[in-house]
Each structure stands twice: as C-alpha cells, then as structure tokens.
Amino acid sequence: MVSQLTIPATVPGRFGPYGGRYVPETLMVPLLELERAYEIAKSDAAFQAKFQDLLKNFAGRPTPLQFASRLATHLGGPKIYLKREDLLHTGAHKINNAIGQGLLAVQMKKPRVVAETGAGQHGVATATVAAHLGLECVVYMGTEDMARQALNVSRMRMLGAEVVGVSSGSCTLKDAINEAMRDWVTNVRTTHYLLGSVLGAHPYPTMVRDFHSCIGREARAQILAAEKRLPTHLFACVGGGSNAIGLFHEFLEDESVKMVGIEAGGRGNSLGEHAARLAAAQGFTGARPGVLQGTYTYVLQTQDGQIATTHSVSAGLDYPAIGPEHAWLADQRRAEYFAVTDTAALHAAQLLARTEGIIPALESAHAIAGLIERVSSSDSADAPHAGVARGSLSVARSRLTANDLVIINLSGRGDKDMATYSRFLDEKS
C-alpha cells in the first residue's frame, strides 16, 4: 500500500506525502504560533540550556544502555542491549517531550496545558512537568483506559492535574485526543495542547521527534563505546511512534542499521481485533492512507472510510493511525513494521522479568516479543506462519544470529500494568 500522492519530502511538515495540517481554521493560528516558537527555541541558547538541564537533573538523562546477557543467552541469538527509558522520572520516555513542550508553553505565556493519554504515562509526564513549571493541567483519558490504568490516574491527580474521563466512541486514546482538541479550540489564547506522540498537525510530528531524539543520540554513543560498532538492528514498539522515532532518527543515514517497529497484533488480524497499521504482509486488514486528527498517514478504517475500532492489551498501542514519518519510512522500506499478539507480548514481559529482573511496560513488551519472533523465526520461504505457536502472527523473515547486535528501546516500566500481568499469571496457574 503506497500512497499515490507525490508531495516531495522537502516540504516542511511533510514526510513524503504524509503529515501536513488538516485542521479547522480556528487551529491554524495556534499551530503557526507554536511553529514559530519552536523554530526560535531550537536556536535559543537559554531555552536549550534549560531543556538540557531538566533532562539531566529532573528527568534523569542519560539513561543506561544495558547489556541483557541472560536474555541473550536464553534466546541463543544476537547480543542484546536495552535502552533503559524506563528508568526516567515518571517511568517512561514521555517525560522528554513533556519537558520540551512545557518550556514552550511558558515561552508562549500559556498558563494552561491540556493533554491526552492512553496508557497514562504521557498524562503523568505532563502533570509532572506542569507541576514543576507552575502550569494548570487538564488530561483527557478514555474511560476504558482509566479502568486499565487506575494507578496512573491516581498519580496524575496527586500531581494536581484534572483528569477528565471520555466515554464517547471506543473510550480510548483516539477519543481522548478528540476531547483535548475541542478544549484547545475553545481556549487557544491561554492553553497549549501538549500532544504526546509524533501525531497530529505540523509541527507536532517533527517537534515531538526532536524532543525524543536524545534517545538515539545517547544510544549511538553508548553502543560505539561498548561494542566499537553500530547495531545491526533497532527494535521499538509503535503506537503513535514517539519512542521508536526517537531511537531511529539518529540512525536514518546508516543503511547497515535495520530499524524494526513492532505494532499491536491484538487478538487477530480482522479489523477491530488489532491496531496494526503497517503490517499488511501478515494479513492485518483495514489500513490505508487517510486523514485523522490533523495529519495524513496510514489509518485503520472501514470500507466506507469510518475510523475503525482497535484492540490491544496495551492501552498505549491501540491508536488507529501511525505517525506520518513512520508511514514514510515504511513506504521507503527504510524501516520494517510487523505485529505481535497480546499473548506474545505477555509472554515476552514474563521472560524479561525472569531473565533480567526488569518488568517492562506492556508497550515495551511488544518490542521484546518482536525480537523473540525474529530470533526464533524460520528463514524458510515455505514457512509463512512461523511463530504462531508463540502467540505471534508472523511471516517469513531473516532470522537474527549471534553475529547481530540489537538495541531494544525499553520505553517504559511495568508498574502501571501489574493488574494485567497478575491476571495473566493467574490464568496460567
């Protein structure tokens, strides 16, 4: 599925044909204001110094690049390193972008921020930064996600944020974004919309990527120091895609480095049972280019163009669209995207916990499951369904070997998902 649009990749806010600004006229003014503020901030020494100071002394950067020796031995495949974004303040990579946009809100003299959240980590990060910078904070969250992520709801409220439940539509991330955008339209003079992923209208996909690019810059320097060579593969989970693009961006020019994004395969490949936008080769249905919430990208949709429902055991991966830069990377075959199921992710989380003593977020567990799939997969063209017994929905692909060097972006920790993990362990016992 390659888009027929031919907009060149050099157009600001575009990644090939993807991206752009598809918003009501009332939002053009704040988007242009935000774009100008960000362009100024990129070369503002005071802004950058404050941003770097907060990344270091408030968030806890740089994060370690840990050699996962026992996981590597267990799998019998490549050498594996974990980029430990789970060790950041608030427990996930989301704090990088929240700090950057929080500082922009202060620079634009906007005393109030609104945000959306699915898994709750972006909401917690936004509430944390808002408290630190003295900003009013309102977070919109689908009621289904609130039930799944009750701990993070409590954390946001502890930090002083107002958490507004959204009961429309599927009661998940897509619907929370809709409500946050409605709030922003109503309160543009005083409010900044602190969008949590590489989604939405320009400049958000570029800006959020830039705020997360510290992940890849650190990982590159760390792997060269540890191994004296670049990795052969990068693995990251992909919902909207912020943690993945934060890792990938620094390596885009290195053709020897393969980049692998792992989507939510959910319960099956029928529309409504998954959130896989770019894994068509595995039989996942429903994704084609379209516009959702301000940007042109791959969107899960019905035959008549209605936005499809999605499913994932992970609240952070069940969004029906993908960041426009990922859409472009997929079209150009610079990055590969495939999906693993709920069951595969749950098993992968348990394996990491028992080999490395690290309980990952369910989102991050998908990336680990993707690596397991690749280590274990058959390289035979006659084995199109290799891996089904492990709970994945794979197609044939080259197998990773002991000569490969892998970095997995461990985007978040699993405290928020313990209720789900506990049910999984109870069902197994």
XYZ file of N, CA, C and O in Angstrom, residues 36 39 58 73 106 139 181 222 291 313 364 396 415:
52
model
N 6.368 28.874 15.140
C 7.323 29.982 15.290
C 8.092 29.867 16.608
O 9.309 30.064 16.656
N 10.672 27.097 16.342
C 11.812 27.481 15.497
C 12.758 28.403 16.261
O 13.977 28.286 16.145
N 16.274 16.659 36.277
C 14.886 16.396 36.666
C 14.421 15.042 36.127
O 13.884 14.223 36.870
N 21.487 -15.004 26.311
C 21.846 -16.422 26.470
C 20.615 -17.309 26.336
O 20.652 -18.362 25.687
N 5.533 27.875 28.531
C 5.998 29.015 29.335
C 6.491 30.126 28.418
O 6.169 31.313 28.628
N -5.966 16.643 31.796
C -5.632 15.469 30.987
C -6.912 14.716 30.627
O -7.715 14.383 31.511
N -8.527 18.211 21.782
C -8.535 19.187 20.692
C -9.720 20.137 20.810
O -9.597 21.340 20.530
N 26.647 5.274 23.133
C 26.833 4.203 24.113
C 27.198 2.879 23.457
O 28.062 2.141 23.959
N -6.772 10.794 6.518
C -6.546 11.875 7.475
C -7.223 11.552 8.796
O -8.395 11.164 8.827
N -3.991 -5.315 24.224
C -3.883 -5.455 25.668
C -3.169 -4.246 26.267
O -3.323 -3.933 27.442
N 6.358 -1.771 25.816
C 7.734 -2.223 25.598
C 7.810 -3.728 25.406
O 8.674 -4.223 24.667
N 7.422 -15.117 7.072
C 8.829 -15.486 6.972
C 9.704 -14.241 6.883
O 9.406 -13.307 6.168
N 5.043 -1.011 36.155
C 4.224 -0.836 37.368
C 2.751 -0.657 37.025
O 1.865 -1.235 37.658
